[in-house]
Amino acid sequence: MSCDNSGEMLLFDYTLAYLEENNRIEQSKLFQRVFCEEMQHVPFDKIEEKLQTIKTKVIESYEGIFVVINSAMAEKSNQIQENILLSLQRCIEMMEGLHCFIQYIITQNVTCNKNVRSVPQIACQMIKQAYSHCAESTTIYGEIVEEVSSQLSSLFRKAHSLHVISCSLLETIVYFETDNSLPSDTDDIIQVLNDYADISQLILAIDMKILVVTWKTISRLACKYKQYIKNAFNMTDIVKTLLSQTYRGLEMILDLPSQKAQDGHQFKTSLKVVGFLVKVIALLTKEDYLTAGSILELYKLLLKIMVLLPCTPYYVGASMTTEMYVAMQCHLVDGIEPIISRLVNSQRFCAVVTDKVDQAENRLVHLLVQLTVLPHITKASDDVLKMWMGEGTELSIVNSILLSTHSCSDYHQLTDLKFSSRSANGTVRNMGLYEYTVRKLNALTAVCPAECFPRLEVCLFGHLASSSACTATLAEDMLCFVARYGTAGLCQHYCHLLASLLADFQQLSPQSQNLVSLLKRLFHVLPKEHQEHFVNCFPPTESHVLWNVLPLSCMNNKTLVQQIMNTSINHYLKGIHNSLQSVSMSSVQVLISSLGCLDNILSNHKLVKQFASQGQMTMMASKVVVDVWNSMELRNEVDITDSTLQHLLVNLMNVTARLIRYLKIKDIEKVIAIIMRLLEHKSTGDKSTGDMAAIGVTTFLRQLGNLTLPPETHILDKLPQMFASILKHNNVFVVHHGLVSFAQFAQETNHESVITQTVQQFPELQQQIVNFIKKDTSPGRKF
């Protein structure tokens, strides 16, 4: 670098003076000479000083050439093409000169400092102008764009080359070299960051490889000089630009048909670029550049990434290859893990994730984002756990997932949505969305601080009566997990709480079924002494609704079971007898609950056989079946759609079915005659037999297959008509129950004539029955 400084400096000053007297086209050649020759003879400690004197003039001259081009296109002169080609060539020459100078700086192997800090700024302005001009070339040149395409290609290539080498230069420049660094160092870094972010916007749809180089440079500078610029510069706009470009890249990946036409090459390229951008997001997140202002954009990006997961309907419909799936797992799914790991500490991120989603198309992916966040919450501090569990707010991640499950109920039933889970020993197994959700939530529950459990229990018990069966079942499974892996006292407390809730019901509703199901599951694991205490607190003689649903098979104390059966059977028989003496609504409710309790007690054949005597069973058959059915026969008008009467009929037919082997033939004939009239009755409401009562009839018919009836009875002649009435029902669920009953009756009965007569008398049902049996029956299957 030694030279005759005085001579070189005079030559440089002479060139500057000459620049003032020439137009922009001529200036461009002089600038090329300045960078290619004269600047390379200026001592390093003087380079920045000289650059400051020409920087503005260089940028103005370069931009002015494009102004000349636009003016020429507006004038439409005869020499337009010649002038444009000349102007573009001058732009290329200026970039060549700057490229040559940067190359000279790099090859000197000198640790550069602020003495060349203006060079990246000049380069950025040239690059931006060139890329922008190429992107808008069709609009600018119109009909002659093809005639200048060769020169435009050269312009782009030179801008690309300058872009790459300027990034290399930034790798060697050292800002904030001393503790006494000037504020201009901060300004220079901020200017470069903003310029490169602008450049990334211009090249997003042009060159994906240089996009990667650009963001690599931005991330390196932002991380290297974080301590100097963090408080002086808000990176929100740059981060939003990054998120926006990543989002657009994902949209390119989603355009699968065109990508498949190219053998997946475009897919792989786009995926690698997007994967790199995700890594940049993770890096900036780690350095705390992801502010609250960009959290919402990041959440939208996570939703878009979740759309590509192999468990979503989009993926299933796209039929991607295994290779594509592995690539997405590597670049996207694994890439977002470190991002979420950092963001779980953000209150803003917590608010966004736990909020509800209104757009139907986003409900599943919103749930997937929530489930992806869960493992990171389990590894967080207690304070972070409390934040996500809703401390100080009404929202919690558990409550939000339960609400999301409600809105995604249809997806839980899809068998082609598969999720992978890796066990502790490394085994990978696939599972459906529901099981995947339960496992994730239970893992979170297992690490929750003790002070979070009251809020968790309130949340879960609140959803236990949800109108969504999927949500209610999920809450039930979680409460079962909490109780069974807690203490025996907690399990006992839950049983008493559930029993108290059920005791307040006059009759059970569909929303109460999960309370019943949870009580059965928990009661089964109670120790003997807790079961005895439970029975003392909720005796069968008082808690009719509860003992309508709590089976004795849940109990592991045989002495207690026998005591309950002896006491309960006599009590319920007495209640039935007393209720038949009155026609009030309260007596009807007593009759319904007493029949329900008897049905529940008699439901376990092993316990009945072990603890109930033949005399008790015969007495129940005569008292319940004969007396209650006789009271039904006395009614002239029966509105079968009335819900109270339907409950009565269902319980009565269930008990009758369990006691049918103890009935006399004449009593069975009487019961069937009454049921036939009920089936033939046309309600003034929906003009059809009540669904609940019709299902009760199928339960009764199912038990007739076990009986051996004398040939002279009229029962066999009426059964084909009864089966036909059920199989022609307008409710598909009733029809299904009817087909199950018919198939079981056919398997167990000795009276094959009933099967033959049903098919012969109602030929339209033959194919329906055959199809059902072929599809749903198998050797040894129990209907």
Short mmCIF file of N, CA and C in Angstrom, two decimals, residues 485-564:
data_model
loop_
_atom_site.label_atom_id
_atom_site.label_comp_id
_atom_site.label_asym_id
_atom_site.label_seq_id
_atom_site.Cartn_x
_atom_site.Cartn_y
_atom_site.Cartn_z
N TYR A 485 -53.36 -40.70 40.53
CA TYR A 485 -51.94 -40.53 40.80
C TYR A 485 -51.69 -39.51 41.91
N GLY A 486 -52.79 -39.17 42.59
CA GLY A 486 -52.67 -38.34 43.79
C GLY A 486 -52.68 -39.24 45.01
N THR A 487 -53.52 -38.90 45.97
CA THR A 487 -53.63 -39.70 47.20
C THR A 487 -54.99 -40.40 47.23
N ALA A 488 -55.08 -41.42 48.09
CA ALA A 488 -56.36 -42.11 48.25
C ALA A 488 -57.42 -41.16 48.79
N GLY A 489 -56.99 -40.22 49.64
CA GLY A 489 -57.93 -39.24 50.17
C GLY A 489 -58.49 -38.33 49.09
N LEU A 490 -57.63 -37.95 48.11
CA LEU A 490 -58.11 -37.11 47.01
C LEU A 490 -59.11 -37.86 46.16
N CYS A 491 -58.84 -39.12 45.90
CA CYS A 491 -59.77 -39.94 45.12
C CYS A 491 -61.11 -40.07 45.86
N GLN A 492 -61.06 -40.26 47.16
CA GLN A 492 -62.29 -40.33 47.96
C GLN A 492 -63.05 -39.01 47.91
N HIS A 493 -62.30 -37.91 48.01
CA HIS A 493 -62.93 -36.59 47.96
C HIS A 493 -63.66 -36.39 46.64
N TYR A 494 -63.04 -36.78 45.53
CA TYR A 494 -63.67 -36.65 44.22
C TYR A 494 -64.95 -37.48 44.15
N CYS A 495 -64.91 -38.69 44.68
CA CYS A 495 -66.10 -39.56 44.65
C CYS A 495 -67.26 -38.92 45.42
N HIS A 496 -66.97 -38.37 46.58
CA HIS A 496 -68.03 -37.73 47.37
C HIS A 496 -68.56 -36.49 46.67
N LEU A 497 -67.66 -35.73 46.03
CA LEU A 497 -68.09 -34.53 45.31
C LEU A 497 -68.99 -34.90 44.14
N LEU A 498 -68.60 -35.90 43.37
CA LEU A 498 -69.40 -36.33 42.23
C LEU A 498 -70.75 -36.88 42.68
N ALA A 499 -70.75 -37.65 43.77
CA ALA A 499 -72.00 -38.19 44.29
C ALA A 499 -72.94 -37.08 44.74
N SER A 500 -72.38 -36.04 45.36
CA SER A 500 -73.21 -34.90 45.80
C SER A 500 -73.81 -34.18 44.60
N LEU A 501 -73.01 -34.03 43.53
CA LEU A 501 -73.53 -33.38 42.33
C LEU A 501 -74.65 -34.21 41.70
N LEU A 502 -74.47 -35.51 41.63
CA LEU A 502 -75.49 -36.37 41.03
C LEU A 502 -76.75 -36.43 41.88
N ALA A 503 -76.58 -36.32 43.16
CA ALA A 503 -77.75 -36.39 44.06
C ALA A 503 -78.70 -35.21 43.84
N ASP A 504 -78.19 -34.12 43.27
CA ASP A 504 -79.03 -32.94 43.04
C ASP A 504 -79.88 -33.07 41.79
N PHE A 505 -79.60 -34.08 40.96
CA PHE A 505 -80.38 -34.27 39.73
C PHE A 505 -81.68 -35.00 40.04
N GLN A 506 -82.78 -34.53 39.45
CA GLN A 506 -84.03 -35.28 39.53
C GLN A 506 -83.94 -36.50 38.62
N GLN A 507 -83.38 -36.30 37.44
CA GLN A 507 -83.08 -37.40 36.53
C GLN A 507 -81.84 -37.01 35.73
N LEU A 508 -81.09 -37.99 35.30
CA LEU A 508 -79.82 -37.74 34.65
C LEU A 508 -80.02 -37.21 33.23
N SER A 509 -79.21 -36.22 32.89
CA SER A 509 -79.24 -35.64 31.55
C SER A 509 -78.01 -36.13 30.79
N PRO A 510 -77.96 -35.93 29.45
CA PRO A 510 -76.76 -36.32 28.70
C PRO A 510 -75.50 -35.65 29.22
N GLN A 511 -75.62 -34.40 29.72
CA GLN A 511 -74.45 -33.69 30.22
C GLN A 511 -73.90 -34.28 31.51
N SER A 512 -74.71 -35.11 32.19
CA SER A 512 -74.26 -35.69 33.46
C SER A 512 -73.59 -37.05 33.29
N GLN A 513 -73.54 -37.55 32.05
CA GLN A 513 -73.02 -38.89 31.84
C GLN A 513 -71.53 -39.01 32.18
N ASN A 514 -70.77 -37.93 31.95
CA ASN A 514 -69.35 -38.01 32.27
C ASN A 514 -69.10 -37.94 33.77
N LEU A 515 -70.00 -37.30 34.52
CA LEU A 515 -69.90 -37.35 35.97
C LEU A 515 -70.08 -38.78 36.45
N VAL A 516 -71.05 -39.46 35.83
CA VAL A 516 -71.31 -40.86 36.18
C VAL A 516 -70.11 -41.73 35.82
N SER A 517 -69.60 -41.53 34.62
CA SER A 517 -68.48 -42.35 34.16
C SER A 517 -67.25 -42.16 35.04
N LEU A 518 -66.96 -40.92 35.43
CA LEU A 518 -65.80 -40.66 36.28
C LEU A 518 -66.00 -41.28 37.67
N LEU A 519 -67.21 -41.18 38.20
CA LEU A 519 -67.48 -41.76 39.52
C LEU A 519 -67.25 -43.28 39.49
N LYS A 520 -67.70 -43.94 38.43
CA LYS A 520 -67.50 -45.39 38.32
C LYS A 520 -66.01 -45.73 38.31
N ARG A 521 -65.24 -44.97 37.55
CA ARG A 521 -63.81 -45.26 37.42
C ARG A 521 -63.08 -45.05 38.74
N LEU A 522 -63.44 -43.98 39.46
CA LEU A 522 -62.75 -43.68 40.71
C LEU A 522 -63.21 -44.59 41.84
N PHE A 523 -64.51 -44.89 41.86
CA PHE A 523 -65.05 -45.73 42.93
C PHE A 523 -64.40 -47.12 42.89
N HIS A 524 -64.09 -47.58 41.70
CA HIS A 524 -63.52 -48.91 41.52
C HIS A 524 -62.16 -49.04 42.20
N VAL A 525 -61.39 -47.94 42.30
CA VAL A 525 -60.04 -48.01 42.87
C VAL A 525 -60.01 -47.57 44.34
N LEU A 526 -61.17 -47.23 44.91
CA LEU A 526 -61.20 -46.87 46.34
C LEU A 526 -60.90 -48.09 47.20
N PRO A 527 -60.17 -47.93 48.27
CA PRO A 527 -59.95 -49.05 49.21
C PRO A 527 -61.27 -49.41 49.90
N LYS A 528 -61.33 -50.59 50.49
CA LYS A 528 -62.58 -51.10 51.07
C LYS A 528 -63.18 -50.16 52.10
N GLU A 529 -62.31 -49.62 52.99
CA GLU A 529 -62.84 -48.77 54.05
C GLU A 529 -63.46 -47.49 53.49
N HIS A 530 -62.90 -46.98 52.37
CA HIS A 530 -63.47 -45.77 51.74
C HIS A 530 -64.78 -46.09 51.05
N GLN A 531 -64.88 -47.30 50.48
CA GLN A 531 -66.15 -47.69 49.87
C GLN A 531 -67.25 -47.82 50.91
N GLU A 532 -66.92 -48.40 52.05
CA GLU A 532 -67.90 -48.52 53.13
C GLU A 532 -68.35 -47.15 53.62
N HIS A 533 -67.40 -46.24 53.75
CA HIS A 533 -67.73 -44.89 54.18
C HIS A 533 -68.63 -44.20 53.16
N PHE A 534 -68.35 -44.43 51.89
CA PHE A 534 -69.17 -43.84 50.82
C PHE A 534 -70.61 -44.34 50.92
N VAL A 535 -70.80 -45.65 51.09
CA VAL A 535 -72.15 -46.21 51.18
C VAL A 535 -72.90 -45.66 52.39
N ASN A 536 -72.17 -45.43 53.49
CA ASN A 536 -72.80 -44.85 54.68
C ASN A 536 -73.23 -43.41 54.43
N CYS A 537 -72.44 -42.68 53.64
CA CYS A 537 -72.77 -41.28 53.35
C CYS A 537 -73.87 -41.16 52.30
N PHE A 538 -73.91 -42.12 51.37
CA PHE A 538 -74.90 -42.09 50.29
C PHE A 538 -75.58 -43.45 50.20
N PRO A 539 -76.45 -43.75 51.17
CA PRO A 539 -77.08 -45.09 51.20
C PRO A 539 -78.00 -45.29 50.00
N PRO A 540 -78.07 -46.52 49.46
CA PRO A 540 -78.93 -46.80 48.30
C PRO A 540 -80.40 -46.51 48.55
N THR A 541 -80.82 -46.56 49.82
CA THR A 541 -82.24 -46.32 50.12
C THR A 541 -82.61 -44.85 50.04
N GLU A 542 -81.61 -43.97 49.96
CA GLU A 542 -81.89 -42.52 49.91
C GLU A 542 -81.41 -41.88 48.60
N SER A 543 -80.27 -42.33 48.11
CA SER A 543 -79.68 -41.71 46.91
C SER A 543 -80.06 -42.51 45.67
N HIS A 544 -81.32 -42.37 45.25
CA HIS A 544 -81.82 -43.16 44.14
C HIS A 544 -81.11 -42.85 42.83
N VAL A 545 -80.93 -41.56 42.52
CA VAL A 545 -80.30 -41.18 41.25
C VAL A 545 -78.89 -41.75 41.17
N LEU A 546 -78.17 -41.67 42.28
CA LEU A 546 -76.80 -42.17 42.31
C LEU A 546 -76.75 -43.68 42.08
N TRP A 547 -77.62 -44.41 42.74
CA TRP A 547 -77.59 -45.88 42.63
C TRP A 547 -78.32 -46.38 41.40
N ASN A 548 -78.82 -45.44 40.61
CA ASN A 548 -79.29 -45.79 39.27
C ASN A 548 -78.12 -46.09 38.34
N VAL A 549 -76.97 -45.52 38.68
CA VAL A 549 -75.85 -45.58 37.74
C VAL A 549 -74.60 -46.22 38.31
N LEU A 550 -74.47 -46.30 39.64
CA LEU A 550 -73.25 -46.84 40.24
C LEU A 550 -73.38 -48.35 40.40
N PRO A 551 -72.70 -49.14 39.57
CA PRO A 551 -72.87 -50.60 39.62
C PRO A 551 -72.18 -51.23 40.82
N LEU A 552 -72.77 -52.28 41.31
CA LEU A 552 -72.18 -52.99 42.44
C LEU A 552 -70.87 -53.67 42.06
N SER A 553 -70.65 -53.89 40.78
CA SER A 553 -69.41 -54.53 40.34
C SER A 553 -68.20 -53.66 40.62
N CYS A 554 -68.43 -52.38 40.91
CA CYS A 554 -67.32 -51.48 41.26
C CYS A 554 -66.77 -51.80 42.65
N MET A 555 -67.53 -52.51 43.44
CA MET A 555 -67.14 -52.73 44.83
C MET A 555 -66.31 -54.01 44.96
N ASN A 556 -65.31 -53.95 45.82
CA ASN A 556 -64.47 -55.12 46.04
C ASN A 556 -64.68 -55.72 47.43
N ASN A 557 -65.79 -55.34 48.07
CA ASN A 557 -66.14 -55.86 49.40
C ASN A 557 -67.40 -56.70 49.26
N LYS A 558 -67.27 -58.04 49.23
CA LYS A 558 -68.41 -58.91 48.97
C LYS A 558 -69.48 -58.81 50.04
N THR A 559 -69.06 -58.64 51.30
CA THR A 559 -70.04 -58.51 52.38
C THR A 559 -70.88 -57.27 52.19
N LEU A 560 -70.25 -56.20 51.79
CA LEU A 560 -70.95 -54.94 51.55
C LEU A 560 -71.92 -55.08 50.38
N VAL A 561 -71.51 -55.79 49.34
CA VAL A 561 -72.37 -55.99 48.17
C VAL A 561 -73.63 -56.76 48.57
N GLN A 562 -73.47 -57.82 49.35
CA GLN A 562 -74.64 -58.61 49.75
C GLN A 562 -75.57 -57.79 50.63
N GLN A 563 -74.99 -56.98 51.51
CA GLN A 563 -75.81 -56.13 52.38
C GLN A 563 -76.61 -55.12 51.55
N ILE A 564 -75.97 -54.54 50.56
CA ILE A 564 -76.65 -53.55 49.72
C ILE A 564 -77.77 -54.22 48.93
#
